XYZ file of C-alpha atoms in Angstrom:
642
model
C -0.090 -0.016 -0.048
C 1.688 3.283 -1.132
C 1.341 6.652 0.663
C -0.151 9.437 -1.149
C 2.484 11.967 -2.483
C 0.187 15.005 -1.838
C -1.893 15.143 1.277
C -5.524 15.639 0.637
C -7.365 18.859 1.984
C -9.938 18.435 4.759
C -12.804 18.308 2.522
C -11.392 15.706 0.325
C -10.195 13.648 3.251
C -13.661 13.333 4.728
C -15.081 12.433 1.334
C -12.478 9.840 1.084
C -13.296 8.560 4.349
C -16.972 8.447 3.630
C -16.381 6.458 0.322
C -13.946 4.044 2.214
C -16.899 3.331 4.624
C -19.255 2.752 1.728
C -17.069 0.300 0.260
C -16.634 -1.605 3.437
C -20.397 -2.720 3.749
C -20.461 -4.476 7.159
C -21.388 -8.123 7.012
C -20.882 -10.989 9.484
C -18.134 -11.150 12.014
C -14.359 -11.730 12.141
C -12.535 -13.352 14.939
C -10.176 -11.326 16.966
C -7.933 -14.603 17.061
C -7.510 -14.345 13.226
C -6.219 -10.691 13.553
C -3.817 -11.881 16.324
C -2.547 -14.736 14.164
C -2.003 -12.375 11.124
C -0.075 -10.005 13.519
C 1.985 -12.916 14.702
C 2.815 -13.899 11.048
C 3.909 -10.269 10.170
C 6.090 -10.087 13.299
C 7.801 -13.486 12.518
C 8.433 -12.131 8.965
C 10.166 -8.958 10.350
C 12.240 -10.945 12.941
C 13.369 -13.486 10.344
C 14.340 -10.808 7.712
C 15.985 -8.674 10.317
C 18.151 -11.770 11.456
C 19.186 -12.390 7.803
C 19.888 -8.831 7.181
C 21.909 -8.558 10.279
C 24.001 -11.343 9.370
C 24.616 -10.125 5.914
C 25.397 -6.580 6.831
C 28.414 -7.488 9.021
C 30.462 -7.735 5.802
C 29.060 -4.553 4.142
C 30.597 -1.130 4.106
C 27.451 0.592 2.629
C 23.947 -0.401 3.629
C 20.747 0.482 1.657
C 18.727 2.983 3.503
C 15.770 0.561 4.002
C 17.963 -1.965 5.696
C 19.332 0.513 8.031
C 15.803 1.682 9.172
C 14.885 -2.073 9.678
C 18.001 -2.990 11.736
C 17.916 0.101 13.804
C 14.128 0.342 14.347
C 12.840 -3.258 14.263
C 12.165 -3.309 18.063
C 9.562 -0.886 17.537
C 7.578 -3.270 15.398
C 8.137 -6.122 17.719
C 7.145 -4.106 20.910
C 4.090 -2.480 19.532
C 3.045 -5.413 17.484
C 3.115 -7.563 20.647
C 0.941 -5.091 22.518
C -1.538 -5.115 19.443
C -1.632 -8.821 19.701
C -2.380 -8.824 23.472
C -5.261 -6.323 22.781
C -6.855 -8.677 20.127
C -6.157 -11.874 21.868
C -9.295 -13.546 23.398
C -11.752 -10.786 22.522
C -15.244 -11.127 21.006
C -15.588 -11.187 17.320
C -15.389 -7.880 15.338
C -17.671 -6.762 12.592
C -16.640 -7.973 9.146
C -17.087 -6.775 5.806
C -18.231 -8.381 2.492
C -14.634 -8.188 1.312
C -13.491 -10.513 4.286
C -11.532 -8.439 6.607
C -12.749 -6.769 9.937
C -14.483 -3.462 9.416
C -12.053 -1.968 11.816
C -9.181 -3.303 9.929
C -10.318 -1.719 6.613
C -11.000 1.496 8.511
C -7.403 1.567 9.762
C -5.605 0.824 6.654
C -7.556 3.424 4.817
C -6.665 5.952 7.609
C -3.116 5.073 7.319
C -3.115 5.481 3.501
C -4.885 8.871 3.912
C -3.110 10.206 6.947
C 0.397 8.407 6.715
C 1.809 10.697 9.534
C -0.925 9.943 11.955
C -1.698 13.630 12.635
C -4.368 13.435 15.369
C -6.320 16.377 13.921
C -6.574 14.942 10.426
C -7.244 11.455 11.866
C -10.380 13.049 13.592
C -11.443 14.289 10.401
C -11.105 10.962 8.768
C -13.057 9.166 11.631
C -15.796 11.855 11.290
C -16.141 11.154 7.544
C -16.019 7.388 8.108
C -18.613 7.421 10.825
C -20.967 9.646 8.830
C -21.587 6.607 6.825
C -20.825 3.714 9.028
C -20.369 4.476 12.865
C -17.876 2.385 14.873
C -18.734 0.725 17.993
C -17.132 1.604 21.343
C -15.236 -1.636 21.158
C -13.869 -0.858 17.630
C -12.891 2.625 18.686
C -11.028 1.121 21.776
C -9.115 -1.259 19.248
C -8.408 1.412 16.630
C -4.723 1.996 17.792
C -4.112 -1.831 17.720
C -5.655 -1.952 14.412
C -3.440 0.947 13.220
C -0.339 -1.025 14.392
C -1.776 -4.110 12.475
C -1.815 -2.192 9.356
C 1.706 -0.794 9.881
C 3.268 -4.311 10.710
C 1.543 -5.603 7.690
C 3.171 -2.995 5.533
C 6.497 -3.729 7.181
C 6.257 -7.365 6.650
C 5.721 -6.487 2.866
C 8.776 -4.328 2.831
C 10.830 -7.028 4.547
C 9.788 -9.412 1.788
C 11.166 -6.883 -0.806
C 14.306 -6.684 1.123
C 15.079 -10.376 1.226
C 17.131 -9.881 -2.079
C 19.683 -8.192 0.482
C 22.042 -6.888 -1.983
C 19.424 -5.178 -4.019
C 18.408 -1.615 -3.082
C 14.914 -1.851 -4.408
C 12.958 -0.513 -1.460
C 12.996 3.377 -1.063
C 14.399 4.263 2.503
C 11.341 6.836 2.586
C 8.764 3.846 2.752
C 10.560 2.151 5.613
C 11.070 5.400 7.274
C 7.479 6.492 7.170
C 6.324 3.255 8.581
C 8.578 3.323 11.481
C 7.877 6.950 12.225
C 4.151 6.137 12.245
C 4.861 3.336 14.727
C 6.877 5.748 17.012
C 3.991 8.104 16.988
C 1.594 5.411 17.960
C 3.572 4.415 20.869
C 4.375 7.937 22.057
C 1.015 9.832 21.533
C -1.898 10.153 23.910
C -4.962 8.930 21.955
C -7.529 9.330 24.620
C -8.911 12.930 23.425
C -9.028 11.618 19.718
C -10.971 8.571 20.615
C -13.356 10.315 23.109
C -13.943 12.923 20.408
C -14.803 10.186 17.889
C -17.093 8.378 20.272
C -20.892 9.000 19.556
C -21.784 7.482 23.014
C -19.379 10.012 24.600
C -21.228 12.820 22.937
C -24.564 11.634 24.136
C -23.346 10.953 27.715
C -21.692 14.510 27.905
C -25.333 15.755 27.753
C -25.606 14.560 31.356
C -28.287 16.731 32.776
C -26.583 16.854 36.357
C -23.476 18.237 34.464
C -21.063 15.662 36.254
C -20.115 13.471 33.479
C -17.750 15.800 31.640
C -15.877 16.446 35.012
C -15.236 12.625 35.797
C -11.914 11.257 35.573
C -10.860 9.365 32.328
C -11.249 5.997 33.655
C -14.573 6.589 35.023
C -15.865 7.976 31.697
C -14.476 5.009 29.906
C -16.213 2.701 32.199
C -19.593 4.470 31.597
C -19.104 4.008 27.950
C -18.440 0.281 28.478
C -21.396 0.011 30.588
C -23.595 1.426 27.874
C -22.170 -1.137 25.343
C -22.955 -4.098 27.860
C -26.624 -2.608 28.253
C -26.979 -2.284 24.556
C -26.000 -5.895 24.008
C -28.102 -7.108 26.883
C -31.394 -5.421 25.760
C -30.358 -5.599 21.931
C -30.091 -1.923 21.269
C -27.757 0.320 19.143
C -25.129 1.891 21.517
C -26.194 5.438 20.837
C -29.872 4.516 21.445
C -29.027 3.113 24.692
C -27.033 6.179 25.844
C -29.743 8.449 24.647
C -32.319 6.378 26.744
C -30.168 6.872 29.875
C -29.945 10.788 29.296
C -33.689 10.918 28.705
C -34.405 9.100 31.836
C -32.061 11.361 33.949
C -33.552 14.583 32.417
C -36.955 13.564 34.066
C -35.142 12.573 37.462
C -34.410 14.536 40.531
C -31.517 14.777 43.033
C -29.062 11.913 42.539
C -31.382 10.487 39.722
C -30.515 13.505 37.645
C -27.230 12.063 36.917
C -26.927 9.629 33.872
C -24.869 7.111 35.773
C -27.945 6.393 38.043
C -29.485 4.923 34.759
C -26.590 2.966 33.862
C -25.856 1.295 37.224
C -28.538 1.865 39.842
C -31.401 1.468 37.515
C -30.096 0.265 34.416
C -32.115 1.879 31.492
C -34.977 2.247 33.973
C -34.929 -1.087 35.409
C -34.101 -2.009 39.042
C -30.645 -3.096 39.567
C -30.437 -6.815 40.884
C -28.319 -6.575 44.121
C -26.448 -9.587 45.305
C -27.431 -11.080 48.588
C -24.762 -12.238 51.207
C -27.013 -15.112 52.102
C -25.783 -17.332 49.266
C -22.096 -16.528 50.062
C -22.719 -17.444 53.710
C -24.583 -20.709 52.753
C -21.714 -21.626 50.459
C -19.110 -21.227 53.214
C -21.194 -23.111 55.741
C -22.215 -25.817 53.355
C -18.633 -26.578 52.011
C -17.280 -26.539 55.645
C -19.734 -29.163 56.654
C -19.104 -31.356 53.574
C -15.307 -31.277 54.340
C -16.146 -31.825 58.162
C -18.229 -34.983 57.131
C -15.534 -36.200 54.974
C -13.090 -36.088 57.952
C -15.638 -37.740 60.193
C -15.893 -40.632 57.739
C -12.106 -40.992 57.237
C -11.305 -40.668 60.950
C -14.239 -42.781 62.062
C -15.095 -40.478 64.869
C -17.202 -37.331 65.007
C -14.774 -35.695 67.411
C -12.347 -34.858 64.734
C -14.892 -33.230 62.527
C -16.355 -31.231 65.452
C -12.826 -30.132 66.593
C -11.693 -29.062 63.201
C -14.947 -27.458 61.964
C -13.765 -23.804 62.808
C -10.273 -23.882 61.106
C -11.841 -25.915 58.245
C -14.418 -23.121 57.818
C -11.541 -20.524 57.820
C -9.771 -22.554 55.086
C -12.885 -23.054 53.076
C -13.548 -19.191 53.147
C -10.047 -18.214 52.239
C -10.289 -20.686 49.298
C -13.643 -19.328 48.222
C -12.540 -15.736 48.488
C -9.358 -16.773 46.276
C -11.555 -17.913 43.657
C -14.204 -15.316 43.847
C -11.706 -12.468 43.484
C -10.565 -14.066 40.356
C -13.975 -14.940 38.730
C -15.857 -11.854 39.627
C -15.134 -8.825 37.854
C -13.604 -5.992 40.218
C -16.096 -3.089 41.040
C -14.134 0.062 40.342
C -15.236 3.273 42.276
C -16.249 6.172 40.083
C -14.310 9.455 40.670
C -14.390 12.994 39.720
C -11.351 14.430 38.055
C -10.855 17.474 40.230
C -8.451 19.010 37.589
C -8.214 22.445 39.383
C -7.762 20.777 42.801
C -10.312 20.066 45.471
C -13.309 22.434 45.281
C -14.758 24.253 48.067
C -17.689 21.816 48.439
C -15.220 18.988 48.961
C -13.162 20.835 51.499
C -10.910 18.178 53.252
C -8.806 17.766 56.350
C -6.304 15.149 56.699
C -5.239 14.145 60.152
C -2.537 11.930 61.584
C -3.890 10.229 64.654
C -1.030 9.621 67.089
C 0.290 9.680 70.764
C 2.710 12.224 71.757
C 5.477 10.063 73.525
C 8.201 12.722 73.914
C 9.313 16.329 72.912
C 10.538 14.981 69.684
C 7.219 13.489 68.624
C 5.479 16.520 67.718
C 8.393 17.744 65.291
C 8.452 14.296 63.703
C 4.789 14.303 63.011
C 4.975 17.923 61.784
C 7.688 16.778 59.270
C 5.138 14.225 58.080
C 2.443 16.822 57.449
C 4.957 19.010 55.514
C 5.972 15.791 53.136
C 2.251 15.119 52.836
C 1.492 18.780 51.658
C 4.325 18.636 49.135
C 3.148 15.307 47.815
C -0.425 16.582 47.358
C 0.025 20.073 46.076
C -2.324 19.214 43.314
C -5.362 19.129 46.011
C -5.079 22.935 46.318
C -5.876 25.195 49.184
C -9.099 23.200 50.317
C -6.868 20.500 51.602
C -5.390 21.087 55.118
C -3.437 18.784 57.358
C -3.228 18.318 61.133
C -2.000 16.178 64.077
C -4.734 14.602 66.218
C -2.868 13.955 69.415
C -3.325 12.376 72.765
C -0.791 11.425 75.530
C -0.336 7.991 76.668
C -2.377 6.477 79.498
C -0.918 7.523 82.865
C -1.789 7.161 86.493
C -1.689 10.818 87.178
C -3.047 14.029 85.471
C -1.076 15.708 82.817
C 1.895 17.427 84.397
C 4.746 19.645 83.198
C 6.393 16.811 81.158
C 3.050 16.221 79.113
C 2.493 19.947 78.617
C 6.154 20.244 77.421
C 5.449 17.491 74.753
C 2.340 19.262 73.662
C 3.901 22.603 73.527
C 6.900 21.014 71.445
C 4.180 19.770 68.870
C 2.441 23.317 68.815
C 5.629 25.050 68.005
C 6.600 22.634 65.324
C 3.222 23.274 63.720
C 3.350 26.891 64.080
C 6.698 26.805 62.169
C 4.838 25.121 59.401
C 2.268 27.731 59.399
C 4.712 30.498 59.302
C 6.803 28.799 56.418
C 3.716 27.899 54.170
C 1.247 30.865 55.069
C -1.094 28.331 56.993
C -2.768 25.172 56.368
C -1.602 23.209 59.358
C -3.372 22.205 62.715
C -2.746 20.591 66.082
C -5.850 18.996 67.834
C -5.182 17.952 71.305
C -7.275 16.437 74.198
C -6.123 16.906 77.725
C -6.356 13.452 79.270
C -9.367 12.877 81.577
C -9.786 10.218 84.484
C -11.531 7.014 83.370
C -13.143 5.144 86.298
C -13.347 1.928 84.405
C -9.613 1.810 83.489
C -8.631 3.920 86.600
C -6.252 5.916 84.468
C -5.817 9.264 82.872
C -6.363 8.896 79.212
C -7.954 10.182 76.093
C -11.901 9.259 76.039
C -12.270 6.082 73.767
C -8.724 6.529 72.437
C -8.565 6.717 68.656
C -12.302 6.311 68.104
C -12.942 8.909 70.671
C -10.436 11.274 69.268
C -12.133 10.976 65.797
C -15.437 11.399 67.334
C -14.428 14.587 69.090
C -12.884 16.039 65.899
C -16.196 15.346 64.055
C -18.093 17.158 66.835
C -15.620 19.966 66.683
C -15.967 20.238 62.940
C -19.891 20.149 63.250
C -19.669 23.205 65.894
C -20.621 20.946 68.682
C -19.194 20.799 72.302
C -16.160 18.801 72.245
C -13.284 18.077 74.556
C -10.771 18.527 71.780
C -8.901 21.759 71.437
C -7.461 23.448 68.663
C -3.749 24.360 69.759
C -2.507 25.565 66.321
C -4.197 26.492 63.095
C -7.022 28.648 61.753
C -10.335 27.577 63.561
C -12.826 29.565 61.189
C -11.763 27.179 58.092
C -12.893 24.300 59.942
C -16.476 25.164 59.908
C -17.023 23.874 56.132
C -14.976 20.667 56.199
C -16.856 17.999 54.515
C -14.439 15.120 54.626
C -11.738 13.863 56.953
C -8.793 11.763 55.655
C -7.442 9.702 58.765
C -4.077 8.144 58.875
C -1.963 6.593 61.515
C 1.507 7.931 62.173
C 3.114 4.887 60.215
C 0.827 5.377 57.118
C 2.116 7.557 54.236
C -0.254 9.702 52.099
C 1.266 9.139 48.647
C 1.445 11.694 45.811
C -1.930 12.656 44.615
C -3.847 10.417 46.900
C -5.807 13.189 48.749
C -7.381 14.456 45.592
C -8.250 11.068 44.470
C -9.926 10.214 47.834
C -12.059 13.406 47.684
C -12.776 12.934 44.018
C -14.362 9.500 44.854
C -16.352 11.044 47.725
C -17.773 13.780 45.513
C -18.914 11.454 42.744
C -22.836 11.574 42.579
C -23.135 7.701 42.699
C -21.221 7.506 45.809
C -23.159 10.037 47.944
C -24.345 8.168 51.097
C -27.996 7.820 51.849
C -28.780 7.576 55.426
C -31.768 5.633 56.905
C -33.175 8.410 59.357
C -34.542 5.599 61.848
C -31.824 3.065 61.857
C -28.855 6.009 61.410
C -27.068 3.669 58.886
C -25.948 4.276 55.385
C -27.994 2.194 53.027
C -26.590 3.099 49.649
C -23.628 5.030 48.472
C -20.611 5.242 50.694
C -19.750 7.452 53.578
C -16.279 6.040 53.868
C -13.547 4.695 51.547
C -10.735 2.466 52.289
C -7.706 2.801 49.902
C -5.331 0.075 48.952
C -2.750 -0.332 51.598
C 0.695 -1.571 50.876
C 3.627 -2.320 53.104
C 6.317 0.242 53.230
C 9.599 -0.871 51.579
C 11.845 0.229 54.596
C 9.527 -1.581 57.095
C 9.054 -4.577 55.275
C 13.067 -5.015 55.013
C 13.740 -4.162 58.565
C 14.177 -7.825 59.801
C 14.011 -11.346 58.324
C 10.527 -11.632 59.879
C 9.242 -8.391 58.379
C 10.550 -9.814 54.795
C 8.378 -12.809 55.115
C 5.193 -11.357 56.817
C 5.143 -7.683 55.596
C 4.248 -6.132 52.413
C 3.613 -8.239 49.288
C 5.420 -11.251 50.795
C 3.164 -11.340 53.830
C -0.177 -12.757 54.809
C -1.341 -9.971 56.789
C -4.768 -8.606 55.200
C -4.374 -5.274 56.855
C -1.110 -4.958 54.829
C -1.980 -6.162 51.524
C -5.296 -4.933 50.644
C -5.737 -4.739 46.994
C -9.005 -6.317 45.997
C -11.859 -7.104 48.324
C -14.380 -9.838 47.673
C -17.180 -8.296 49.710
C -16.908 -4.888 47.679
C -16.758 -6.671 44.324
C -19.686 -8.998 45.182
C -21.739 -6.657 47.425
C -20.437 -3.100 46.791
C -19.385 -2.884 50.481
C -16.050 -3.461 51.638
C -14.155 -3.492 55.011
C -12.463 -0.755 56.728
C -9.084 -0.912 58.619
C -8.614 2.443 59.984
C -7.059 4.411 57.200
C -9.274 6.302 54.619
C -11.781 9.081 53.931
C -15.006 9.611 55.498
C -17.980 12.176 55.393
C -18.234 14.364 58.360
C -22.022 14.687 58.189
C -22.618 11.045 57.712
C -20.140 10.064 60.723
C -21.810 12.445 63.000
C -25.332 11.310 62.158
C -24.551 7.666 62.289
C -21.967 7.424 64.970
C -21.843 10.362 67.230
C -23.068 9.219 70.795
C -24.045 5.821 69.089
C -22.129 3.353 71.178
C -21.713 2.854 75.010
C -18.510 3.998 76.641
C -15.768 1.545 77.278
C -17.306 -1.284 75.420
C -15.604 -1.257 71.940
C -11.963 -2.164 71.428
C -11.909 -2.811 67.747
C -13.827 0.050 66.027
C -12.676 -0.110 62.401
C -15.028 -2.733 61.192
C -18.056 -1.239 63.051
C -17.494 2.141 61.505
C -17.128 0.634 58.062
C -20.351 -1.297 58.666
C -22.327 1.725 59.681
C -20.960 4.177 57.101
C -21.040 1.438 54.342
C -17.329 1.405 53.608
C -16.131 0.886 50.134
C -12.644 -0.179 48.595
C -10.819 2.467 46.635
C -8.433 0.109 44.987
C -6.914 2.496 42.546
C -5.499 4.694 45.364
C -2.571 3.441 47.427
C -1.172 4.295 50.872
C 1.976 2.693 52.261
C 1.771 1.344 55.913
C 4.419 0.287 58.387
C 4.303 -3.394 59.887
C 5.781 -5.028 62.924
C 9.297 -6.038 62.473
C 9.470 -8.274 65.555
C 7.501 -11.407 66.142
C 6.263 -10.375 69.601
C 4.876 -7.050 68.118
C 3.061 -8.961 65.282
C 1.303 -11.301 67.428
C 0.502 -8.541 70.109
C -1.293 -6.532 67.275
C -3.104 -9.849 65.851
C -4.096 -10.601 69.561
C -5.696 -7.124 69.938
C -7.563 -7.427 66.632
C -8.887 -10.965 67.225
C -10.113 -9.739 70.825
C -11.704 -6.947 69.091
C -13.399 -8.932 66.483
C -14.709 -11.282 68.970
C -16.091 -8.570 71.097
C -17.942 -7.090 68.177
C -19.778 -10.308 67.688
């Protein structure tokens, strides 16, 4: 296929594209496996000829230009070709044409002939002309770049065939150069804007009556378009028709139902979404455990073995079932807003590090963490501020001069940050009060109490928490709190993504006014938590049990079977929550001195979700005693909740 010597003007380009679409005439289907095999043959041809030319060129002083292009740039064809093969491998059949090839394949090759330099502006004109006659589906558009790669590798395979004469310089170097230059453009360019601009479904969804759709992040918009495609197949509609139906339903809705996503996920095209129940999951665990126990009974000849092993067997069965479900059930990503200009005023967020002050150096160390988090999350803008939520260790005596000195050291450190950055940092502190139950001076209900007191303070209610440093007036309109432990790191850009998830209309919490519990949406998100590299390499024990090499679910949360199955995950103490929902559901909710492990409880009432695309890093115990002391505390807390 030769490239045109003179580029077509815009009008002729669109006309050419429309004529190419008319000649394509969709008919039947073509297997993606066939496209993958064709790509494989072309890549083998390129490899074979390159090896032959490499051996021949060692004795040559002057090489033909086309041979030099192939020897220097063959890796581009191999790399991009393999990526294209993986995109086609295992996919559903594509629409075919009367001429045999896939419609997308003919479209891509026509585009390569008309726009050999792959200029995105001219490619957009080509796609506009082509789709005026034959609109491409969302799946075909998503495979456009692999299809362009297939066309270029086919062209290179043809050139390689001409080069097999070796000594003859029959192939113009311009042709090889143009093919490799186009491959480089394919690999280095950002194609999202072009593909979204060519998507007819995108144009329809952009008319979202609530106005949220254009401001969602790229991955969320892509998933919305994919959801439209699935619904169109399910209800046998044309993709554009399914998108228009969702928009029309949203135009008649109110509140959250005015967002087009409501009629893609919550009420798909006006039909009630079928929610999974946990009953079948629980019965599966129980039934399989009983079957294994009965098998042991029969093997051992005594029911005692089955009874004694029933509990550990159920744990093994549950872990095995979860392992399978996580791999069989598609993950449930959380929709997010883009927040390109940073966190808006309606998403004002406060990030707090909950910690004990154990010495005069504790405050400066925690203040250094706040400074690091601020620099790592500058994209969040001025509507994110950071603070230390501090208590003193439990003691048999009231706070004396030593405790006051520790607090004062922390206050001075935060004040220095405010002077350096012009504000934005806080120190929240509770004076220890006497607990009759524990007969100690301590912070009321420890971490759970500290967060409850912080929420009361943010709501303007009476609280035993004092603002020792920072601007108090700014706190009145805080909507979200990001809570971290002292050994948890807020990574680059994480704060903006956490708030972006909370602000998405489908995630807005709906609270049952009688039960005071979140019934839909999410008032709390738990991000993925990974082990910190330094902590995971601190000892031989930490190398085995920490980070990716460990078995600690709190340190390796990446996917959550409950979130994927039931749209409700578990909470492990690090994440973001809604101030209003927390106050409504959890303030004055529980009796004093009755709850040791509060994370799971808060996650249940606030309907926690797993935000797997956002990662925090966390420390892990590096000694055996510390690990099992923590595990013992968790197990005690979980049994207490039961």
